[in-house]
mmCIF file of C-alpha atoms in Angstrom:
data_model
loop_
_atom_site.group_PDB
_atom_site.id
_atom_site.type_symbol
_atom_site.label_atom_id
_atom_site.label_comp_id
_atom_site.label_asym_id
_atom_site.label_seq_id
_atom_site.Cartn_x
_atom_site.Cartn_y
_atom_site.Cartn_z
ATOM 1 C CA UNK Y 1462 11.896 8.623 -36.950
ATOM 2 C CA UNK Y 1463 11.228 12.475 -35.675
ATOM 3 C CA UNK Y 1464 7.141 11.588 -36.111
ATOM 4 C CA UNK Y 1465 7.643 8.393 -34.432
ATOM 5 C CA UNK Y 1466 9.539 9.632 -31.164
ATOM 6 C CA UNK Y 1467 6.967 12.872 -31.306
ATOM 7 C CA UNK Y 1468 4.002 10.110 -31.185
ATOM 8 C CA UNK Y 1469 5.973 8.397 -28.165
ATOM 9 C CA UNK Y 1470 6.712 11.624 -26.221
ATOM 10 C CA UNK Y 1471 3.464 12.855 -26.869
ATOM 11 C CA UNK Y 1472 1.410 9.645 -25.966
ATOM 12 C CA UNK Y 1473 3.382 9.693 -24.492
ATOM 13 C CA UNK Y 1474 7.161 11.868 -21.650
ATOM 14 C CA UNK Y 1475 0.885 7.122 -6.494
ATOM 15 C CA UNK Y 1476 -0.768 7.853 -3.742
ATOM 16 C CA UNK Y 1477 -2.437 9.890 -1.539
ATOM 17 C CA UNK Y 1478 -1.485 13.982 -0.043
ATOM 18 C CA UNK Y 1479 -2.176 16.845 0.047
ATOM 19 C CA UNK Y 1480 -1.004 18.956 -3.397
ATOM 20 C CA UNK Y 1481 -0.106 22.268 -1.872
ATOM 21 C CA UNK Y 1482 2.416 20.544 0.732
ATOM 22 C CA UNK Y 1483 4.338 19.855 -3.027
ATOM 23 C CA UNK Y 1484 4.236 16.527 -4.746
ATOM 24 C CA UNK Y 1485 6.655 15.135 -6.910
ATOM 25 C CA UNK Y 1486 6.357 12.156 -9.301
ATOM 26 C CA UNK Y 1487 9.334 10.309 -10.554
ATOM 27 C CA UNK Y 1488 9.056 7.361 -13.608
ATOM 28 C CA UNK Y 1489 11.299 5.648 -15.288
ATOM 29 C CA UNK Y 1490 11.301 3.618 -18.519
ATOM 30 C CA UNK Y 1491 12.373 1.052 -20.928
ATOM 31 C CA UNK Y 1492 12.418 1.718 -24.198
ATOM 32 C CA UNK Y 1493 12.200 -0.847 -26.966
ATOM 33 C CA UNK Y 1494 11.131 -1.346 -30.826
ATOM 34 C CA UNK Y 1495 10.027 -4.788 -32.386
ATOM 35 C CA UNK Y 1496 11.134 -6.682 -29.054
ATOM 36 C CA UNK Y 1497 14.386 -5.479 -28.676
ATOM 37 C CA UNK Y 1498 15.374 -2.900 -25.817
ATOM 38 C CA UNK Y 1499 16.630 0.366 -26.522
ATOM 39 C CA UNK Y 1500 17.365 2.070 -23.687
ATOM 40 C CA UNK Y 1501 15.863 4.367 -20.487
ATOM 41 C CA UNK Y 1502 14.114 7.676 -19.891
ATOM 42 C CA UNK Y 1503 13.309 8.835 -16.723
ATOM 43 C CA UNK Y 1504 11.237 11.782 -16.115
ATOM 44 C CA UNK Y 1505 10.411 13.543 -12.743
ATOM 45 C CA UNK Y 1506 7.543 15.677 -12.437
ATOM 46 C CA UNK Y 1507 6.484 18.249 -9.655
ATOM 47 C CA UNK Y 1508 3.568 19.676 -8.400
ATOM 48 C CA UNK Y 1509 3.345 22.385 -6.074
ATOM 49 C CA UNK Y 1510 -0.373 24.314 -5.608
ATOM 50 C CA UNK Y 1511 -1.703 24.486 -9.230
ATOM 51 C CA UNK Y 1512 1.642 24.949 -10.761
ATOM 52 C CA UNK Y 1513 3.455 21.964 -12.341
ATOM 53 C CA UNK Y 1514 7.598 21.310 -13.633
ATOM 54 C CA UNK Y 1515 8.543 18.868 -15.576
ATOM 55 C CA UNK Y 1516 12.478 17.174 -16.507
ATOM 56 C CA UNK Y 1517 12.960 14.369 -18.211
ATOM 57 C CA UNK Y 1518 16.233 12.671 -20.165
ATOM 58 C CA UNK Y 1519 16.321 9.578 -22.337
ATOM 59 C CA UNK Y 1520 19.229 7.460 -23.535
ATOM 60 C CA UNK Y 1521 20.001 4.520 -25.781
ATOM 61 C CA UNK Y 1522 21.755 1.991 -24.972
ATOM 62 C CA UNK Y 1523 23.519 -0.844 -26.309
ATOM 63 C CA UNK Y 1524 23.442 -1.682 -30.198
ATOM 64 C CA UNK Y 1525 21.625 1.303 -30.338
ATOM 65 C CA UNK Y 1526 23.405 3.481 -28.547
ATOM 66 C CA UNK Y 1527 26.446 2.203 -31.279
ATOM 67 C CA UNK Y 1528 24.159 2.774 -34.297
ATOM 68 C CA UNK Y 1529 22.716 6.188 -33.392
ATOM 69 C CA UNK Y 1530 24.428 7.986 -30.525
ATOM 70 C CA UNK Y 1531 21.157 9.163 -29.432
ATOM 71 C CA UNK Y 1532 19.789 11.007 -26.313
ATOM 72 C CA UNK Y 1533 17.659 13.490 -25.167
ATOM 73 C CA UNK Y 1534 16.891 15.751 -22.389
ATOM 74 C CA UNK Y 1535 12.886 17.688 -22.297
ATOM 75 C CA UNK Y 1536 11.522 20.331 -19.830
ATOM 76 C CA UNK Y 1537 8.376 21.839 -19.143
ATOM 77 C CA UNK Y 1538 6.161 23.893 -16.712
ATOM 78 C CA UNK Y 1539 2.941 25.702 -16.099
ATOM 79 C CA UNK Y 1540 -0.142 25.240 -14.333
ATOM 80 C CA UNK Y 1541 -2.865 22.626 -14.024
ATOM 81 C CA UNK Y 1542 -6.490 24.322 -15.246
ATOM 82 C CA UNK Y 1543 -10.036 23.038 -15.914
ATOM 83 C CA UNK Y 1544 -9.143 19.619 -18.548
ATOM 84 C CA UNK Y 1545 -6.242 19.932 -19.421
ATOM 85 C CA UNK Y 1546 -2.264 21.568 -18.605
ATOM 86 C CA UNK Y 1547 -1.729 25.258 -19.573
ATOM 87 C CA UNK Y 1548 1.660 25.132 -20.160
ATOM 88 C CA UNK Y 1549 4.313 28.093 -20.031
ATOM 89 C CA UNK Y 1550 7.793 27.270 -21.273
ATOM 90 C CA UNK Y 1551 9.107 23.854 -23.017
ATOM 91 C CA UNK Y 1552 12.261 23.011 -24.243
ATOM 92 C CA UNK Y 1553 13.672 19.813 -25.880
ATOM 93 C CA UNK Y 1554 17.659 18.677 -27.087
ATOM 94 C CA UNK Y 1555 18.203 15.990 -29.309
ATOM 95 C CA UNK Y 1556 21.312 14.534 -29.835
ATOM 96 C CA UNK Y 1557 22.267 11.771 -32.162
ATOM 97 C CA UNK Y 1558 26.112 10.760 -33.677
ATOM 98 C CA UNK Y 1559 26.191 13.215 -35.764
ATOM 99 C CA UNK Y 1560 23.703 16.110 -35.452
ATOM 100 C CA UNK Y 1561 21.931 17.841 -32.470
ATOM 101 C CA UNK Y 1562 18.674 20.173 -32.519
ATOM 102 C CA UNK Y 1563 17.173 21.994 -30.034
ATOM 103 C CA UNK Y 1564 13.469 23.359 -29.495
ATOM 104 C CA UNK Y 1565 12.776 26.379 -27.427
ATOM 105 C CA UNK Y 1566 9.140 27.613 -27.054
ATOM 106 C CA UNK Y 1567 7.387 30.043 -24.773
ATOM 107 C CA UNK Y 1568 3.326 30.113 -24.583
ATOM 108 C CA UNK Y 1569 0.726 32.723 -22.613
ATOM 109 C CA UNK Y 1570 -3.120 31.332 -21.721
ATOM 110 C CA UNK Y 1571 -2.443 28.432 -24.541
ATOM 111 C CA UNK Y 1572 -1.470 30.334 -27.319
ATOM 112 C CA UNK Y 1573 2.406 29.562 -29.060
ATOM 113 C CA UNK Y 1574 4.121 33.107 -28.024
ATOM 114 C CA UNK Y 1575 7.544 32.318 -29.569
ATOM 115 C CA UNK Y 1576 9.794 29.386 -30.744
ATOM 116 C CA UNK Y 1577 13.242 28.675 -31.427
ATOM 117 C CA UNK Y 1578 14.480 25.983 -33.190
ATOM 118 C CA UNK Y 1579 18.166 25.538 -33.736
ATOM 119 C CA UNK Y 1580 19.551 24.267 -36.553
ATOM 120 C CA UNK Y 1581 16.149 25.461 -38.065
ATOM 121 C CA UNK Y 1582 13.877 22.451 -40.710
ATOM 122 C CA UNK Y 1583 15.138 22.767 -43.937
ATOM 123 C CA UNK Y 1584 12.132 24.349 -46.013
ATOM 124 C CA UNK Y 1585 9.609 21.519 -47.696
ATOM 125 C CA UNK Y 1586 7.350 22.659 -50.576
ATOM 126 C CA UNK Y 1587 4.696 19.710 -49.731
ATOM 127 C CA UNK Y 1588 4.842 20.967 -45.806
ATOM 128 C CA UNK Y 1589 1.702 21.755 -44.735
ATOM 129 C CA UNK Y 1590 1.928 25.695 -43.661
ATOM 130 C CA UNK Y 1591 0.990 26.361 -39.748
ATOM 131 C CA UNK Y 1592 -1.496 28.547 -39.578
ATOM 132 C CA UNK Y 1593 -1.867 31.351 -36.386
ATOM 133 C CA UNK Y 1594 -5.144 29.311 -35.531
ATOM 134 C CA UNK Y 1595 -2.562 26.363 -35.092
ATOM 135 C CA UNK Y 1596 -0.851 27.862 -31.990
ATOM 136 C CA UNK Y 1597 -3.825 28.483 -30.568
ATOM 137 C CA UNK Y 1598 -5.356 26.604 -27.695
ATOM 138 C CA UNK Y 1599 -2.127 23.899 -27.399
ATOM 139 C CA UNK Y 1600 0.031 22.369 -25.282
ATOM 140 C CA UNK Y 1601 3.334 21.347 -25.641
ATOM 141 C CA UNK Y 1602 4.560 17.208 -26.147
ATOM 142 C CA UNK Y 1603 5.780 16.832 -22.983
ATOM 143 C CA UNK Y 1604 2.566 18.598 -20.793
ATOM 144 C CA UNK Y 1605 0.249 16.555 -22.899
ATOM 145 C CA UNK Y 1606 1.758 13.803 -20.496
ATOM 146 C CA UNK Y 1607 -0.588 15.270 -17.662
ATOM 147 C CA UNK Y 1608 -3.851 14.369 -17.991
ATOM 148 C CA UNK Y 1609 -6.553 15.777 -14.831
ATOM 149 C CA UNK Y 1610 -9.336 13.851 -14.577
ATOM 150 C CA UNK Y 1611 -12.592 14.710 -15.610
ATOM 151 C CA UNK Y 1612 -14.256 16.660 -12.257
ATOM 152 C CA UNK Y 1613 -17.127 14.875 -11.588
ATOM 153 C CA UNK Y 1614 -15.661 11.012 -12.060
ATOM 154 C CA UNK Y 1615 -13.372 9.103 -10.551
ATOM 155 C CA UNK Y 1616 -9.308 9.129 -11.552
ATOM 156 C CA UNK Y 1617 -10.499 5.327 -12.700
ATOM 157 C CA UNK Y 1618 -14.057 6.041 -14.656
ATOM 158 C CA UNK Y 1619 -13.352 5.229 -18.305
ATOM 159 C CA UNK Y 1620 -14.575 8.928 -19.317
ATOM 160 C CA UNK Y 1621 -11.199 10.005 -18.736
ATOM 161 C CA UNK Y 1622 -10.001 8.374 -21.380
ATOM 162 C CA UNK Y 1623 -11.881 10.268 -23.779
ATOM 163 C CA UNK Y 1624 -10.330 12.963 -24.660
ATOM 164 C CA UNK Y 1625 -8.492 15.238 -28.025
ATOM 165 C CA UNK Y 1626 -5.075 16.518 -26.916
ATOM 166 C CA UNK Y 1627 -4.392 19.716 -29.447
ATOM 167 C CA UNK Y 1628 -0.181 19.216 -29.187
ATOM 168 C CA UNK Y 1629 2.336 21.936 -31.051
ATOM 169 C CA UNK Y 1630 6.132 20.359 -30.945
ATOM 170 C CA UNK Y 1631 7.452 23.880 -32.375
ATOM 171 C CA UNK Y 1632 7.228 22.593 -35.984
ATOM 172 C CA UNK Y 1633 4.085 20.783 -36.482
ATOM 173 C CA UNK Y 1634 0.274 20.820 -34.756
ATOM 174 C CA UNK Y 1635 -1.393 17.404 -34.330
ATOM 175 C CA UNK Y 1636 -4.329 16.256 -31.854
ATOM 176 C CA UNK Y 1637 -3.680 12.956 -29.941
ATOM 177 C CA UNK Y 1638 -7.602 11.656 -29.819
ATOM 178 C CA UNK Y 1639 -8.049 8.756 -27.230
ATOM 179 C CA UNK Y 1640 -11.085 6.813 -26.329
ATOM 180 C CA UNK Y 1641 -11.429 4.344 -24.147
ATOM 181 C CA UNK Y 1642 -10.618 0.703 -24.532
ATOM 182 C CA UNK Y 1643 -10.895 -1.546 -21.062
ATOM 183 C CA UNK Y 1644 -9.662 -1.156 -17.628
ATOM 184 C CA UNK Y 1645 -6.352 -3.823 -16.205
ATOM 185 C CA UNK Y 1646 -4.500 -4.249 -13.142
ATOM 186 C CA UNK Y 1647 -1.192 -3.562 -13.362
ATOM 187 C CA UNK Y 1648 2.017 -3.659 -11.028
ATOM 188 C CA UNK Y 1649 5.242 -2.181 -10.993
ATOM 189 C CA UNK Y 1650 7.999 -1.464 -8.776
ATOM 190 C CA UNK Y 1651 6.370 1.396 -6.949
ATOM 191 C CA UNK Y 1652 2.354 0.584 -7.681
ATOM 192 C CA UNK Y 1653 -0.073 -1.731 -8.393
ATOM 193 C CA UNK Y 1654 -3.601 -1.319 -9.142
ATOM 194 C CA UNK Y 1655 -5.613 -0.436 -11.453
ATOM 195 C CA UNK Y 1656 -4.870 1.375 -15.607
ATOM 196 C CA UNK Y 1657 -7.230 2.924 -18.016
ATOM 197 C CA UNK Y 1658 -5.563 1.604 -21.094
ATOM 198 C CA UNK Y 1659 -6.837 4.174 -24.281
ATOM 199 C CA UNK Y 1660 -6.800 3.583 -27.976
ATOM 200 C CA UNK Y 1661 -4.651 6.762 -29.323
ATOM 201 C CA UNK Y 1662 -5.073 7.951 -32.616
ATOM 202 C CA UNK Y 1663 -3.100 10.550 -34.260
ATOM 203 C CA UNK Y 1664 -4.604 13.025 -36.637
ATOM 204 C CA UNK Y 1665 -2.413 15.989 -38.191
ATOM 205 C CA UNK Y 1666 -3.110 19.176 -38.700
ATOM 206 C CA UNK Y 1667 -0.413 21.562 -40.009
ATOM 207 C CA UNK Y 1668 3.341 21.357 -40.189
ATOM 208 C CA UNK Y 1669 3.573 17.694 -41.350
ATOM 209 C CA UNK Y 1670 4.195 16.305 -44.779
ATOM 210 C CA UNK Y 1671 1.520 14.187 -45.663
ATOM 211 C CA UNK Y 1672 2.843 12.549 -48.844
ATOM 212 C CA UNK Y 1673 5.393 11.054 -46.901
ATOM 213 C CA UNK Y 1674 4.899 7.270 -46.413
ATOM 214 C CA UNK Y 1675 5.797 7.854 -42.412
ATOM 215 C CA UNK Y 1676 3.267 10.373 -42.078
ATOM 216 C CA UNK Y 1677 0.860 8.317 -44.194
ATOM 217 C CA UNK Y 1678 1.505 4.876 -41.692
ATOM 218 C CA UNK Y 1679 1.126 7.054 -38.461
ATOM 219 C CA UNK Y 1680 -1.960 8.748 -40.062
ATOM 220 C CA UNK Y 1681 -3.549 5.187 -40.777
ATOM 221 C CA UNK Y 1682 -2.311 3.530 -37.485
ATOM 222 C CA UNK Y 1683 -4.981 1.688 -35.272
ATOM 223 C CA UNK Y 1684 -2.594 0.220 -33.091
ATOM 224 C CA UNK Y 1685 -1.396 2.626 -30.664
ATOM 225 C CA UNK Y 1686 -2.322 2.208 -26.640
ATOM 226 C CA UNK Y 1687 -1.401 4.276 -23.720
ATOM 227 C CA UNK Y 1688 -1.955 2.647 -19.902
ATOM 228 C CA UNK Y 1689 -2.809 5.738 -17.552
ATOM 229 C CA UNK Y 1690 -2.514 5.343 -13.808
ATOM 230 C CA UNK Y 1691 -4.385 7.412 -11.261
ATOM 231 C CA UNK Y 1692 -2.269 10.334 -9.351
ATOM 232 C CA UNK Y 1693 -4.453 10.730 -6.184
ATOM 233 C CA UNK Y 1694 -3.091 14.304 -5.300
ATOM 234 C CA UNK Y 1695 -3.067 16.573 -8.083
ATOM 235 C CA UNK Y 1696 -6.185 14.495 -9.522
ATOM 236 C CA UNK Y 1697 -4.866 13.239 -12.511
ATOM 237 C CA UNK Y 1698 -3.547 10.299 -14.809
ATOM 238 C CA UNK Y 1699 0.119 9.585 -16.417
ATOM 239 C CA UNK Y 1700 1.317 6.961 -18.766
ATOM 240 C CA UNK Y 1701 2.627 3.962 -17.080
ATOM 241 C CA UNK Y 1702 3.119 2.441 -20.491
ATOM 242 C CA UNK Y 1703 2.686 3.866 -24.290
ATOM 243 C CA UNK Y 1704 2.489 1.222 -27.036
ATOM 244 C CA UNK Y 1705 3.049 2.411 -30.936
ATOM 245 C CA UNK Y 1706 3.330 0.407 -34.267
ATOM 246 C CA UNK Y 1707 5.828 1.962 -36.478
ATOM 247 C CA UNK Y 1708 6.916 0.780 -39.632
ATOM 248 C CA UNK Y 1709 9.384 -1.758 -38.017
ATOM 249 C CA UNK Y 1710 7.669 -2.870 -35.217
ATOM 250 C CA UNK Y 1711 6.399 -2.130 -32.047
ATOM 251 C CA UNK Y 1712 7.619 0.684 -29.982
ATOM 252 C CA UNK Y 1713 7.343 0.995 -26.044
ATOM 253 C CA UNK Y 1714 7.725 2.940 -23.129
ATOM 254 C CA UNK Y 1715 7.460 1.390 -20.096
ATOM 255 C CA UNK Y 1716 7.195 2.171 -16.824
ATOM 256 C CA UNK Y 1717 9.937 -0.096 -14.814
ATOM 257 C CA UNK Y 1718 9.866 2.178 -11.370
ATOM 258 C CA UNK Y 1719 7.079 4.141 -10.128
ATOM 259 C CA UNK Y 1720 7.731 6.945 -6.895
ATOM 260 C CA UNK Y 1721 5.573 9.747 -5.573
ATOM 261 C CA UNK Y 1722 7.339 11.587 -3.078
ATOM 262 C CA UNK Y 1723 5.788 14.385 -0.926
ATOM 263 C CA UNK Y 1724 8.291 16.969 0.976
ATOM 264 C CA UNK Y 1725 11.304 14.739 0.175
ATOM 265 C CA UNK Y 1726 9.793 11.422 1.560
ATOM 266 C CA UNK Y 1727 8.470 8.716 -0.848
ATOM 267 C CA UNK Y 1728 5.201 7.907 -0.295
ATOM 268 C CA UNK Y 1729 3.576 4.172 0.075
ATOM 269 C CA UNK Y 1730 2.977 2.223 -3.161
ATOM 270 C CA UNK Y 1731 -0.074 2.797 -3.816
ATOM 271 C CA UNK Y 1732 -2.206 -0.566 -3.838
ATOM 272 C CA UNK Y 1733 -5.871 0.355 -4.903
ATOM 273 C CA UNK Y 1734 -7.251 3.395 -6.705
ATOM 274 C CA UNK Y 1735 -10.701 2.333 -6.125
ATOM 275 C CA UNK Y 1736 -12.840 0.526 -3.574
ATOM 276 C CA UNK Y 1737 -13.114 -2.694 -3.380
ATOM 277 C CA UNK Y 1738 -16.853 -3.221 -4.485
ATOM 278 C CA UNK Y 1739 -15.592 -1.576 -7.955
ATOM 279 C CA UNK Y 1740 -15.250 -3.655 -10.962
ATOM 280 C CA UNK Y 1741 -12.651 -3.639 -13.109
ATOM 281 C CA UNK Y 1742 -11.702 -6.201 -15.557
ATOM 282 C CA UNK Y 1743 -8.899 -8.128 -14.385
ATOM 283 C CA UNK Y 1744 -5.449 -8.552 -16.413
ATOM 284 C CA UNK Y 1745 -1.802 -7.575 -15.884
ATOM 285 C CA UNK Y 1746 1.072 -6.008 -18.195
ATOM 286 C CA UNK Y 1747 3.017 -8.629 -20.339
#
């Protein structure tokens, strides 16, 4: 279940200003698996100059909430550069009914500096060792969120879709490799317009166990999506929905509320990312 939520996370947790007034972005979701709703995360993101924050906190509910207990609470920051988020400082807390971990990790100009994790993994024999090449050039599950679009395109132009996003959790190294797939309308309470929906594919590099039939499933998976919706100020895209096959069904995360706020005061929905004239392929979220 660990690779699974890492897959959502990581896949995983509008309108128009101007980015060094300070912009903040604030989502919330509904979580379910095989059709059946397991509870809410919201996460609030801001952006002031080049420098970014990140909270977020997640909580089952219901049946769910009986089975496992389980909630969460993530943060992040750093600063926006060239393709991709440089992160500085992430930290994660995982509670369930009847353990809790915690993941504390510092990084410098990409590379892993130091991490804590608390109760530390129990030692594997078939874990794949993490090499010093693995912490290098990374960011962290919860930056990997932010994605700027490519400079010369439009937040919209399917290039920004493609794209290999080298993620270290603390424990294990992956890359989340999207592509393309088709372009949808979408609404929400808070926006409407258009999505880049990407295939997602995730490949492991070090820190995993790949005899494990989990591993093995994710490994092999074909059917995992993530919607991205266009963040006019900071120039960049964020999930509005993630969609993952696991081994009992399909998980989501999707977005239910939608809210950029500059200096305190939410900002319009945002209606159209694009002009008019621009074609997109027309469809909606189910």
């Amino acid at each position: 279940m660990r690779l699974i939520a890492s897959a959502l996370v990581t896949l995983a947790f509008a309108g128009t200003a101007s980015l060094a007034q300070g912009q903040t972005l604030k989502v919330t979701y509904d979580l379910s698996l095989a059709g059946l709703p397991l509870g809410k995360a919201d996460l609030v993101s801001s952006f002031k100059g080049k420098k970014y924050e990140m909270q977020g906190n997640a909580k089952l509910t219901g049946f769910a909430m009986i089975l496992t207990g389980g909630k969460g609470e993530a943060s992040a920051s750093g600063t926006l550069a060239g393709a991709g988020p440089r992160s500085t400082n992430f930290a994660v807390v995982s509670k369930t009914s009847d353990n809790q971990r915690s993941v504390r990790m510092g990084l410098k100009g990409g590379r892993v500096a130091e991490v804590e994790i608390d109760p530390p993994l129990e030692p594997k024999e078939d874990r794949i060792p993490v090499k010093p090449a693995d912490k290098r050039g990374v960011v962290d599950p919860m930056s990997a969120l932010l994605m700027p679009a490519v400079a010369s395109k439009s937040l919209t132009d399917p290039d920004n879709c493609n794209r290999t996003i080298p993620v270290f959790d603390g424990a294990s190294r992956m890359n989340v490799v999207l592509s393309y797939a088709e372009t949808k309308n979408a609404e929400v309470a808070g926006y409407s317009g258009p999505v880049l929906v990407c295939n997602a594919r995730y490949v492991p590099v070090s820190g995993h166990r790949p005899e494990r039939p989990a591993t093995k499933f994710m490994q092999e998976n074909r059917d995992m999506s993530v919607w991205l919706a266009p963040v006019e100020g900071p120039r960049l895209l964020f999930p509005l929905k993630v969609s993952v096959r696991t081994m009992i069904g399909i998980g989501e995360m999707q977005a239910s509320l939608w809210s950029l706020e500059q200096d305190g005061k939410a900002s319009q929905p945002m209606r159209r990312a694009v002009r008019a004239d621009d074609a997109i392929q027309a469809g909606a979220i189910q």
